[in-house]
PDB file of C-alpha atoms in Angstrom:
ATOM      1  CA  UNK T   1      99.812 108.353 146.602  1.00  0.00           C
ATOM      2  CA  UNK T   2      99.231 105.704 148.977  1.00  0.00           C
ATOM      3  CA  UNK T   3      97.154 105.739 151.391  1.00  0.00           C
ATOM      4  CA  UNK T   4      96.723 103.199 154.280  1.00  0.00           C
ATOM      5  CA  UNK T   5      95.201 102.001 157.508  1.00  0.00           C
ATOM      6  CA  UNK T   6      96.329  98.693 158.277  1.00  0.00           C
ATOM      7  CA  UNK T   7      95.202  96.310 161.566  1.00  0.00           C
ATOM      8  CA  UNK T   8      96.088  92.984 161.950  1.00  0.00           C
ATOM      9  CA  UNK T   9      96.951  90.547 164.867  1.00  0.00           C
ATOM     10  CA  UNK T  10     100.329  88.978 165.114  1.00  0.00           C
ATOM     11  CA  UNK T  11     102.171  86.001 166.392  1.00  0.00           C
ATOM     12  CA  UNK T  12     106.038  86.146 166.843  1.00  0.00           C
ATOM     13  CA  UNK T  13     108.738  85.123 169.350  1.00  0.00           C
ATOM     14  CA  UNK T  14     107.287  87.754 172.028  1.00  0.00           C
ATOM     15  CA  UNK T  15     103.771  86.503 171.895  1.00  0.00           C
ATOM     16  CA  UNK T  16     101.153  88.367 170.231  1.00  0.00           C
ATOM     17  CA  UNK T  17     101.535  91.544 168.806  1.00  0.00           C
ATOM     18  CA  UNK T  18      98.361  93.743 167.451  1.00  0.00           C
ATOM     19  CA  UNK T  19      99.600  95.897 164.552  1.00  0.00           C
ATOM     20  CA  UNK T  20      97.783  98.991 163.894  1.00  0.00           C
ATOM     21  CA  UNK T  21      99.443 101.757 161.553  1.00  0.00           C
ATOM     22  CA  UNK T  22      98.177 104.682 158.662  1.00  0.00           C
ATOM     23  CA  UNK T  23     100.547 105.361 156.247  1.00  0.00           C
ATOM     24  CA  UNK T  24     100.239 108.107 153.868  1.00  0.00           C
ATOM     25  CA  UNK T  25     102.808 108.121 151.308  1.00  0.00           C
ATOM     26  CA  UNK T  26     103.360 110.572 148.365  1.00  0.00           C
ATOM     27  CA  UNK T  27     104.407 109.538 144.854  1.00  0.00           C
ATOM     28  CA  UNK T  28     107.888 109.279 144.374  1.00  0.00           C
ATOM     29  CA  UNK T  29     108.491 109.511 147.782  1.00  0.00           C
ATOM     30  CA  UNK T  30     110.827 107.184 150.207  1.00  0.00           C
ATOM     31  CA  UNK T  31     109.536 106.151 153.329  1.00  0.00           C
ATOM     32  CA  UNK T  32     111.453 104.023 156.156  1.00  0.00           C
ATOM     33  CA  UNK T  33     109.960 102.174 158.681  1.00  0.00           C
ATOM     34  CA  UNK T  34     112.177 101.387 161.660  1.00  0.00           C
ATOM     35  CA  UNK T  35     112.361  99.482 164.691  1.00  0.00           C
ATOM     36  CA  UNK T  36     112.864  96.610 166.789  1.00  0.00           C
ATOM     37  CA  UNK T  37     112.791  92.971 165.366  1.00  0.00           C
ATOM     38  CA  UNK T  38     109.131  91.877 165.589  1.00  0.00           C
ATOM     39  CA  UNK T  39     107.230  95.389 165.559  1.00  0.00           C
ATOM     40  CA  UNK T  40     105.741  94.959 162.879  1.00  0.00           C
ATOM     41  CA  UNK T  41     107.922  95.911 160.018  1.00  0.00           C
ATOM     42  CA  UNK T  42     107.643  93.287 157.325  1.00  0.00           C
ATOM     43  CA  UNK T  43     103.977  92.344 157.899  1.00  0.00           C
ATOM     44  CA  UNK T  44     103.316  96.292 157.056  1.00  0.00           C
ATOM     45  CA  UNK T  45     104.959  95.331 153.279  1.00  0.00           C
ATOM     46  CA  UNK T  46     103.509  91.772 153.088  1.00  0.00           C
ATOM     47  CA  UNK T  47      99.940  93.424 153.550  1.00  0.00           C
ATOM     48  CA  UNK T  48     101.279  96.427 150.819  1.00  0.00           C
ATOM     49  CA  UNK T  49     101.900  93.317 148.444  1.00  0.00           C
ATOM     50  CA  UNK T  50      98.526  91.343 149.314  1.00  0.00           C
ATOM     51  CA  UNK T  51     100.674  88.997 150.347  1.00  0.00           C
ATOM     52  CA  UNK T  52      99.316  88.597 153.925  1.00  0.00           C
ATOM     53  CA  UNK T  53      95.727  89.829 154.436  1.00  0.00           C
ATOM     54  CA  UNK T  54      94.878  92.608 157.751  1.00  0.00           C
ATOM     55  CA  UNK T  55      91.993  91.873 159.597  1.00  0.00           C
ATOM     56  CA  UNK T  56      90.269  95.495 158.851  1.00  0.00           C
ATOM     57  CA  UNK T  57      91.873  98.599 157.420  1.00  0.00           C
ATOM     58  CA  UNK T  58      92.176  99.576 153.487  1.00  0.00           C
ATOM     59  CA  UNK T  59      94.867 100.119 151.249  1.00  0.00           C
ATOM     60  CA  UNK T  60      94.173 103.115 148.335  1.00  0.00           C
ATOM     61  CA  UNK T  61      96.759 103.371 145.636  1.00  0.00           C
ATOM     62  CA  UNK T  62      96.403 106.981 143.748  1.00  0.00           C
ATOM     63  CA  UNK T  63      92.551 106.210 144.024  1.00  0.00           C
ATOM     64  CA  UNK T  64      92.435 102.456 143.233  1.00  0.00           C
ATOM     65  CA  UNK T  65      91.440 100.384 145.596  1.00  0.00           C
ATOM     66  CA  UNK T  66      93.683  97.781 146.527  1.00  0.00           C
ATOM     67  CA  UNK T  67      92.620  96.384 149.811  1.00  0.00           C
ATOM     68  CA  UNK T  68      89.371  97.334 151.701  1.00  0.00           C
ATOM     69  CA  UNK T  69      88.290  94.783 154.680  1.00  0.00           C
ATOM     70  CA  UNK T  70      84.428  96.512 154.275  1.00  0.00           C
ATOM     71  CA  UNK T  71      83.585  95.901 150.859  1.00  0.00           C
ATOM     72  CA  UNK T  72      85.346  92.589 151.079  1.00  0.00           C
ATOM     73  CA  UNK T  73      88.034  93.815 148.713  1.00  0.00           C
ATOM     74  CA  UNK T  74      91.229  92.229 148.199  1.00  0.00           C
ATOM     75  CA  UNK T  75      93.444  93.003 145.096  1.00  0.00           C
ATOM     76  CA  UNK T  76      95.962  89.684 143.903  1.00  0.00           C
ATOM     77  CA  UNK T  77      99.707  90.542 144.908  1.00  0.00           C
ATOM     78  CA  UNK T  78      99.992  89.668 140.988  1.00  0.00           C
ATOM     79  CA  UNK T  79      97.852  92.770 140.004  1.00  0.00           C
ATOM     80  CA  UNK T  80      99.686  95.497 142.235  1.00  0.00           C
ATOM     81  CA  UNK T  81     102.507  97.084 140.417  1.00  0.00           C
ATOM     82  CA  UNK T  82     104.857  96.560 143.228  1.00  0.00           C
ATOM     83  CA  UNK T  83     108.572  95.276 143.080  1.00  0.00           C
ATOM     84  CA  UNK T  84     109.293  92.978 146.371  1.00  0.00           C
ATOM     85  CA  UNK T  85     112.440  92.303 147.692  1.00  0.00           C
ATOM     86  CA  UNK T  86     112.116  90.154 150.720  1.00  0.00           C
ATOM     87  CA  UNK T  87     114.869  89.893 153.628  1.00  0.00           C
ATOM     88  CA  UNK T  88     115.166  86.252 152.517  1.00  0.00           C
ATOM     89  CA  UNK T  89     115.832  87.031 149.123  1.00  0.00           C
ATOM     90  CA  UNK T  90     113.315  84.214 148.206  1.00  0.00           C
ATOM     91  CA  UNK T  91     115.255  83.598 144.747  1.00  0.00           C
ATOM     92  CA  UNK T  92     113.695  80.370 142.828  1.00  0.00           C
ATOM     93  CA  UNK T  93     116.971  77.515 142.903  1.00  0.00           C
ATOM     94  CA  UNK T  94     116.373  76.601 138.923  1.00  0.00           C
ATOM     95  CA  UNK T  95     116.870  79.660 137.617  1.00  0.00           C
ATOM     96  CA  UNK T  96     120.045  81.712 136.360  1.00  0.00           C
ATOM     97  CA  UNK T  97     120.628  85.286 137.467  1.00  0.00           C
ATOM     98  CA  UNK T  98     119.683  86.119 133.895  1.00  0.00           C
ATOM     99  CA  UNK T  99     116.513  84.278 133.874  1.00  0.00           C
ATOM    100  CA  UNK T 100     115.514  85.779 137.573  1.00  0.00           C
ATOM    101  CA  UNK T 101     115.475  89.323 135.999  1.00  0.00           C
ATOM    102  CA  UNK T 102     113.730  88.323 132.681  1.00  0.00           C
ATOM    103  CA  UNK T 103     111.338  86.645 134.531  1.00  0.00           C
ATOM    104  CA  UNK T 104     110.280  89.758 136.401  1.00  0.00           C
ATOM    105  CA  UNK T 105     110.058  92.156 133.590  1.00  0.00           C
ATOM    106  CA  UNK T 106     106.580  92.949 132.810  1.00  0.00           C
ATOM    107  CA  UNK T 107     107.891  93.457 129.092  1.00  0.00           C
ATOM    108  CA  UNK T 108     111.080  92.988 127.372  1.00  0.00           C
ATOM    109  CA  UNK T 109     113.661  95.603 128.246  1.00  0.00           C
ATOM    110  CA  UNK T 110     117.295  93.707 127.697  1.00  0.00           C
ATOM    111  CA  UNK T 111     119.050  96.945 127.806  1.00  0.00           C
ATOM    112  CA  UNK T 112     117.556  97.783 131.137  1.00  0.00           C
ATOM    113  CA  UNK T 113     118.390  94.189 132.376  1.00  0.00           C
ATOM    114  CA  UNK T 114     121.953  94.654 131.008  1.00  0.00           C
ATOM    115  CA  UNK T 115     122.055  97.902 133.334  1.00  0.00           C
ATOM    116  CA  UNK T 116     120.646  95.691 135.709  1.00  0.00           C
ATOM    117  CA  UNK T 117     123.415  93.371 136.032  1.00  0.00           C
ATOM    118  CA  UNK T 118     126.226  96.039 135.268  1.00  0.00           C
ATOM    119  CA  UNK T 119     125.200  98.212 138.681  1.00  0.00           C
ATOM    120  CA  UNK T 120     124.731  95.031 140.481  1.00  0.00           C
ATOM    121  CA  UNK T 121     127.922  93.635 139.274  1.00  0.00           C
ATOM    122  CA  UNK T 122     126.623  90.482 138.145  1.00  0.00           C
ATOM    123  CA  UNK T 123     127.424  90.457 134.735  1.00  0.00           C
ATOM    124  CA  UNK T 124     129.778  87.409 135.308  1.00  0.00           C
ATOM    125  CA  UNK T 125     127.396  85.606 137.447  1.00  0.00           C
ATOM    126  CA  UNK T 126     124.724  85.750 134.625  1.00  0.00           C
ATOM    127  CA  UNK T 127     124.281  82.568 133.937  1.00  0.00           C
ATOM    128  CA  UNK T 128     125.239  81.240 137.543  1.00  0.00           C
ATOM    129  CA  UNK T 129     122.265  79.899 139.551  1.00  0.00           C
ATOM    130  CA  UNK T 130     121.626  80.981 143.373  1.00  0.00           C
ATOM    131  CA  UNK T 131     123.318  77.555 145.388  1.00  0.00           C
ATOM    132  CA  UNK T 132     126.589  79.024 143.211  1.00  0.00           C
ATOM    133  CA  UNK T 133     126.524  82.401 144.372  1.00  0.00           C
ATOM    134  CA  UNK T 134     127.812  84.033 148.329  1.00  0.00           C
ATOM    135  CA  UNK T 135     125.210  85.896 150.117  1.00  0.00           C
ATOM    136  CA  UNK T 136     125.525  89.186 148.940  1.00  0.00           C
ATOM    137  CA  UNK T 137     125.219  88.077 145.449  1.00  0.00           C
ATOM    138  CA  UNK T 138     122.073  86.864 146.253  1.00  0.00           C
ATOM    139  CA  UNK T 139     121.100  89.843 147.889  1.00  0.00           C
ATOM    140  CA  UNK T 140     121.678  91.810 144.360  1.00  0.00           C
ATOM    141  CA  UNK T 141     120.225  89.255 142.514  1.00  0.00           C
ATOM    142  CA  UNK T 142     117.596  89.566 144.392  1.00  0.00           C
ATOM    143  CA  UNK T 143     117.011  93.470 144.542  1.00  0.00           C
ATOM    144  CA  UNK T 144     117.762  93.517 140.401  1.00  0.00           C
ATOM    145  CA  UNK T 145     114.684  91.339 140.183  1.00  0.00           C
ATOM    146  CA  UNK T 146     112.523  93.860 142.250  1.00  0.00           C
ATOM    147  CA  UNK T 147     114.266  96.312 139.781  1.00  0.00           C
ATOM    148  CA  UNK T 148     113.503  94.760 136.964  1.00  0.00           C
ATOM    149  CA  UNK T 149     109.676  95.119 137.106  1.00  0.00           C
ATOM    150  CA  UNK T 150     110.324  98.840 137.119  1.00  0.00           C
ATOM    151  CA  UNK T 151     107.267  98.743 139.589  1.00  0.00           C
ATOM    152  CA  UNK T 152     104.934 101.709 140.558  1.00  0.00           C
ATOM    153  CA  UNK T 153     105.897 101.123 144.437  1.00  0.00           C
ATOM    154  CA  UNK T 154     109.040  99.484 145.425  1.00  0.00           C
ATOM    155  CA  UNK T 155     109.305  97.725 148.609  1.00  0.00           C
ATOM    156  CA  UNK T 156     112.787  96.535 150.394  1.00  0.00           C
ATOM    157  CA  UNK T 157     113.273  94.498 153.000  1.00  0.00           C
ATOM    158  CA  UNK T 158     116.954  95.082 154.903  1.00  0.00           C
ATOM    159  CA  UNK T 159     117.869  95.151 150.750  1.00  0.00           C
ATOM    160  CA  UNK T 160     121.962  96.005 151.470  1.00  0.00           C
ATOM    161  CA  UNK T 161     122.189  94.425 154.501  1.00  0.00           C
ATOM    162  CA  UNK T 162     124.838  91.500 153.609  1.00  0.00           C
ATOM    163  CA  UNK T 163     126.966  94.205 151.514  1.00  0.00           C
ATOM    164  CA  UNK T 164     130.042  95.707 152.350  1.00  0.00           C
ATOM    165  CA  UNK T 165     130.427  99.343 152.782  1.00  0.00           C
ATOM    166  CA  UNK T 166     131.349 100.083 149.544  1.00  0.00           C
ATOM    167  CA  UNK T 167     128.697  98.491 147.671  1.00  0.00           C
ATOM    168  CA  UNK T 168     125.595  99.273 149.605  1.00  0.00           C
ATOM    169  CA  UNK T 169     127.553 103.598 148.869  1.00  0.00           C
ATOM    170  CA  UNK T 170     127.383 102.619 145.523  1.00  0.00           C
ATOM    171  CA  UNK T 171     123.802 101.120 145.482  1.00  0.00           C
ATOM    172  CA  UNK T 172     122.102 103.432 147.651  1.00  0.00           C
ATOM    173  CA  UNK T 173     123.266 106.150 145.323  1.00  0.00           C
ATOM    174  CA  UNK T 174     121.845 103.900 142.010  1.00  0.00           C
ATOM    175  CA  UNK T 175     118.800 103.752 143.765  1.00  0.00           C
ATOM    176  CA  UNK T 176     118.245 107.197 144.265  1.00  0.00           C
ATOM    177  CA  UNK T 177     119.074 108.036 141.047  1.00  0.00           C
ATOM    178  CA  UNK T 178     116.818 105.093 139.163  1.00  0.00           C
ATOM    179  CA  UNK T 179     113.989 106.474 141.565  1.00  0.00           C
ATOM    180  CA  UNK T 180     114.185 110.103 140.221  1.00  0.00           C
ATOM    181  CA  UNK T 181     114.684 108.402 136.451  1.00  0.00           C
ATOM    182  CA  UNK T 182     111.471 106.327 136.704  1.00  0.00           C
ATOM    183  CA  UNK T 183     109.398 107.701 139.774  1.00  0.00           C
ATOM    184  CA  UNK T 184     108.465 104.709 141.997  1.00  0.00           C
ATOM    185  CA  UNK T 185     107.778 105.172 145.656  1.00  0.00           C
ATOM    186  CA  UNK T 186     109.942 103.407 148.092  1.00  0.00           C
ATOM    187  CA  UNK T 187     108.994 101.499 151.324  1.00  0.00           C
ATOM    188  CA  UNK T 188     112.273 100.265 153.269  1.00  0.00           C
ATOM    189  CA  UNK T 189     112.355  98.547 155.787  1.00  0.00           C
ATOM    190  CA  UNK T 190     115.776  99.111 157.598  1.00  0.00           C
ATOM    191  CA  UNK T 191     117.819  98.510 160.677  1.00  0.00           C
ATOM    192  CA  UNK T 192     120.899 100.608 158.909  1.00  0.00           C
ATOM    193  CA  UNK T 193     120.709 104.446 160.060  1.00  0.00           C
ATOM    194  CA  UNK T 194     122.651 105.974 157.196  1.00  0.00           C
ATOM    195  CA  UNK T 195     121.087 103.721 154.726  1.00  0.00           C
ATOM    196  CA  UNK T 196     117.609 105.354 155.903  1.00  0.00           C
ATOM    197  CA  UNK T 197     119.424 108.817 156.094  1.00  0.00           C
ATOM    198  CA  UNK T 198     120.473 108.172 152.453  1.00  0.00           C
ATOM    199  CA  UNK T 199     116.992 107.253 150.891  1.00  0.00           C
ATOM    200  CA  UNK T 200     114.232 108.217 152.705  1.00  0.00           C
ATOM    201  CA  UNK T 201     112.421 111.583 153.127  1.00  0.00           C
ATOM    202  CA  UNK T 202     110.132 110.318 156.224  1.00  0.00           C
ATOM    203  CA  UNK T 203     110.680 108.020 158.986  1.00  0.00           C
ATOM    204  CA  UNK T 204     107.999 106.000 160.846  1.00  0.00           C
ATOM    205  CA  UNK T 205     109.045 104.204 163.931  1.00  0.00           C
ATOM    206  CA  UNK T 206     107.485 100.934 165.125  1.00  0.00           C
ATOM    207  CA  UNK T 207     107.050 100.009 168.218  1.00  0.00           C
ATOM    208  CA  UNK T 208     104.744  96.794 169.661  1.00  0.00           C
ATOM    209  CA  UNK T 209     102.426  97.595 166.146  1.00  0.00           C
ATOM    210  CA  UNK T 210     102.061 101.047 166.713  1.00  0.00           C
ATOM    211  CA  UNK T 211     103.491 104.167 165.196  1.00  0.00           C
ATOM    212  CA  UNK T 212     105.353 105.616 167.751  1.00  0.00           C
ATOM    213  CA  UNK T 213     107.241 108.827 166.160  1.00  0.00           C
ATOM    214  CA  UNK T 214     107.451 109.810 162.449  1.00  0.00           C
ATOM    215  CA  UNK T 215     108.973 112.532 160.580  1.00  0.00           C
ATOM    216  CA  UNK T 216     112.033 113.520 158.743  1.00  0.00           C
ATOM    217  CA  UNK T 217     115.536 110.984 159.462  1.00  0.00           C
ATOM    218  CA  UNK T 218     117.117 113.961 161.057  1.00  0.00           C
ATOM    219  CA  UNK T 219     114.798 114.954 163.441  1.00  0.00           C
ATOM    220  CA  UNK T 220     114.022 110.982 164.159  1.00  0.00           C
ATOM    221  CA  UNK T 221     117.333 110.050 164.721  1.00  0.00           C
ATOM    222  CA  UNK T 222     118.169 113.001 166.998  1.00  0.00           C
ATOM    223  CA  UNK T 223     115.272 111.917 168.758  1.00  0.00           C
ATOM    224  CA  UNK T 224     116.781 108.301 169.554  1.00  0.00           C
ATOM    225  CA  UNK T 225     119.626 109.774 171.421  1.00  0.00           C
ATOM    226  CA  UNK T 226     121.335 106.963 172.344  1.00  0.00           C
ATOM    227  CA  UNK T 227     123.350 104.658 170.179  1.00  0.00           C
ATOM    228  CA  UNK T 228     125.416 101.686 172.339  1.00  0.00           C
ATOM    229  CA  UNK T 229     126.980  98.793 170.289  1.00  0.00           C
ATOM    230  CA  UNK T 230     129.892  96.475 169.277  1.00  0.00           C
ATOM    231  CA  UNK T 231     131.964  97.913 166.601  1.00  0.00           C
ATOM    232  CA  UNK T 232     131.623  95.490 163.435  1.00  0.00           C
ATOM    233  CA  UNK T 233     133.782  97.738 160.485  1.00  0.00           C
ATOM    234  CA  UNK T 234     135.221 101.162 160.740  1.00  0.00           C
ATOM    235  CA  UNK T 235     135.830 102.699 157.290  1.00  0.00           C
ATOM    236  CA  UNK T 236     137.463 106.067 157.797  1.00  0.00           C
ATOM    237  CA  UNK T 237     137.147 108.491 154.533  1.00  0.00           C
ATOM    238  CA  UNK T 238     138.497 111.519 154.668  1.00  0.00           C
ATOM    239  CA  UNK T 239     137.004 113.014 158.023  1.00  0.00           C
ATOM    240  CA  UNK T 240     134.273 110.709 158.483  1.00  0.00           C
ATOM    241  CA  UNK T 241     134.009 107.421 159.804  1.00  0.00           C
ATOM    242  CA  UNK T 242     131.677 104.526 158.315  1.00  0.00           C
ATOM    243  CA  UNK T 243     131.116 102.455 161.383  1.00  0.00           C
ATOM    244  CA  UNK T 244     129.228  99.192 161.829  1.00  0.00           C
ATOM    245  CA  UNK T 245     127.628  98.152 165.412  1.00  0.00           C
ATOM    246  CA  UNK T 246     126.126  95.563 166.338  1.00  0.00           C
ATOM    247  CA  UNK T 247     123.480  96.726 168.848  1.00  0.00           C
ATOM    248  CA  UNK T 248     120.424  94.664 170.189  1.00  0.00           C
ATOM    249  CA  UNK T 249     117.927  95.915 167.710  1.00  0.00           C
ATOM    250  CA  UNK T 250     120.305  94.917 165.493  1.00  0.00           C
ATOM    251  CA  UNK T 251     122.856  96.325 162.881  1.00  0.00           C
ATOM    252  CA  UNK T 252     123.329  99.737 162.655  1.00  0.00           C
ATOM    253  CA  UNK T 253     125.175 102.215 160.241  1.00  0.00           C
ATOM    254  CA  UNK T 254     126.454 105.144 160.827  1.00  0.00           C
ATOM    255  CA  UNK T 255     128.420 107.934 159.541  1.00  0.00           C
ATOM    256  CA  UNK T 256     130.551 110.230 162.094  1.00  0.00           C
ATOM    257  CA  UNK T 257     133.354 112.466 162.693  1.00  0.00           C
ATOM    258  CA  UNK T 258     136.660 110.126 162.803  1.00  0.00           C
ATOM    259  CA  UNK T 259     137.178 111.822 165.970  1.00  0.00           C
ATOM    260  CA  UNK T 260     134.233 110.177 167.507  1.00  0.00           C
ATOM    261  CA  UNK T 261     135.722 106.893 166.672  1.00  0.00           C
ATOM    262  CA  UNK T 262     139.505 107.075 167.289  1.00  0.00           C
ATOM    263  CA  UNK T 263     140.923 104.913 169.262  1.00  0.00           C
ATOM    264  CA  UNK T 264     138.416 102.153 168.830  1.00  0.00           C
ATOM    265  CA  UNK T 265     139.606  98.762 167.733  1.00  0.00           C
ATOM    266  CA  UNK T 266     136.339  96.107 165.887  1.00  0.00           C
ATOM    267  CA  UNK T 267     135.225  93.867 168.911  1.00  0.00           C
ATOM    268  CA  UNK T 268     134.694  97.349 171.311  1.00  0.00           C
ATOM    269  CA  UNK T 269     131.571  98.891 172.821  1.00  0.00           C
ATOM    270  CA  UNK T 270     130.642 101.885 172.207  1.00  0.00           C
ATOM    271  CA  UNK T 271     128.639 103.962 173.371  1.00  0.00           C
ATOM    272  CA  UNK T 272     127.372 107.420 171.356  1.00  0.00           C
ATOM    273  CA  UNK T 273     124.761 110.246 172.894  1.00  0.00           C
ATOM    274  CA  UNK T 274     124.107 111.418 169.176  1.00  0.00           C
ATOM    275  CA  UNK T 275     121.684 114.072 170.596  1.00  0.00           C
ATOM    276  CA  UNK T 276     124.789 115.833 172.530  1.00  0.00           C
ATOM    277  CA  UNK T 277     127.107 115.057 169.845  1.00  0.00           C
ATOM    278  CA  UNK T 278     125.094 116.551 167.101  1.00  0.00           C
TER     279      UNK T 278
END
C-alpha cells in the first residue's frame, strides 16, 4: 500500500504552480492520474521515485518509510523498488537493447528478458543501439527496461503514446496480465482515455496541483462530458471505432460506436457530449 501526501512548489510554462495531492494506493492496484499538461502529473512520479524532493509531505510504502519531510527522511531513488519509465524514454546512447534490459534486472532472469523482447517485438533490434531505432522502438525499449526490474511499484509516463493502435491493444493487455502474474502497483500517467479505461481501477484528476475529482474511469470520464478534437486515426473493428484526437490537453483515445464516427474523414473536428451519448 502506498500511502502519500505530497507538497511541493513548481515552475513551468504557466508560472508557478503549488502541487498539493494524497494518494492512497492499494497493492496491486492501477492508478491514473490525468490532466492538463503542467498540473502536476510527472512531478507526482519523480517525487514517488526520490527523484525530485517535495517541500513537506511523506511517502509510506506498506509501512516503510520512504520519504518524510519531518524526520528529515529521504530514501535514494536506487533503494525504492520502483520500475520508471519516463515520457522521454531517457535510454543511455552506448548501450544495446539487450544490454538496457540486463542492466535493469536486479538479478539474472534471461528467460524473462527473452519474454521481454518477444512482447515488445524487439527481438531483432537486440543488439541495435537507441540512435538506430524509430520512436516507438524506443518507447518499448524503454518500458521493457522498467519491466525488467520486475519492480514492487511501476510507474509510466505516457508509456504507449508513440504506438500505433495495434500495439499499445496488444501491450496494454501484456501489462495487465504481467501485473496479475507478478503483483506490482501501477501509477500512469496518461493523456489516452481508453488506455486509462484499460488499466486502471481509480482515476485522480489534476488540476493547477490539486486533486480535483477521483474515482473509478467510468464515473470520471462521464464526468468530463465533453470531448472536442481533430481526428488523428480511425480504426473501425467490428462495431466500434478506435479514434485518435488531437484535443488541447492533448491526445486522446477513445473507443465508440462506429456510428458516432461515420462520416468523418482524419483532419475533422469533432465534437462528442460523451455524458449524453453514454
Amino acid at each position: 500500500m502506498i500511502v502519500a501526501q505530497l507538497q511541493k512548489k513548481l515552475s513551468g510554462p504557466q508560472g508557478s504552480l503549488h502541487l498539493n495531492i494524497a494518494l492512497h494506493v492499494e497493492r496491486g492496484q492501477t492508478i491514473a492520474l490525468f490532466g492538463a499538461s503542467g498540473a502536476g502529473k510527472t512531478a507526482t512520479l519523480r517525487m514517488l521515485a526520490g527523484l525530485m524532493r517535495p517541500d513537506n509531505g511523506h511517502i509510506t510504502v506498506d509501512g516503510f518509510i520512504w520519504y518524510n519531510e519531518r524526520t528529515k527522511t529521504h530514501l535514494k531513488p536506487q533503494k525504492r523498488t520502483i520500475g520508471f519509465m519516463f515520457q522521454e524514454y531517457a535510454l543511455f546512447p552506448h548501450m544495446t537493447v539487450l544490454q538496457h534490459l540486463q542492466f535493469a534486472q536486479k538479478k539474472d532472469n534471461p528467460r524473462f528478458i527473452h519474454t521481454l523482447l518477444e512482447v515488445m517485438e524487439l527481438e531483432v533490434l537486440a543488439n541495435k543501439k537507441p540512435t538506430h531505432l524509430s520512436g516507438g522502438q524506443q518507447q518499448r525499449v524503454a518500458l521493457a527496461r522498467a519491466l525488467a526490474r520486475q519492480p514492487q511499484i511501476l510507474l509510466l509516463d505516457e508509456p504507449l503514446s508513440a504506438l500505433d493502435q495495434n500495439m499499445r491493444q496488444h501491450l496494454r493487455t501484456y501489462l495487465k496480465q504481467l501485473q496479475q502474474q507478478l503483483g506490482f502497483t501501477t501509477i500512469l500517467v496518461s493523456h489516452d482515455e481508453a488506455e486509462v479505461q484499460a488499466l486502471a481501477e481509480k482515476v485522480y484528476v489534476l488540476q493547477n496541483g490539486s486533486i480535483a475529482q477521483k474515482g473509478s474511469p467510468q464515473k470520471v470520464f462521464k464526468a468530463q462530458n465533453i470531448c472536442r478534437g481533430t481526428l488523428v486515426e480511425k480504426t473501425i473493428l467490428n462495431q466500434t471505432a478506435e479514434v485518435l484526437l488531437k484535443t488541447s490537453e492533448g491526445k486522446v483515445s477513445l473507443s465508440l460506436p462506429m456510428i458516432w464516427v461515420e462520416g468523418y474523414e482524419i483532419g475533422d473536428t469533432i465534437t462528442l457530449n460523451l455524458e449524453k451519448e453514454h
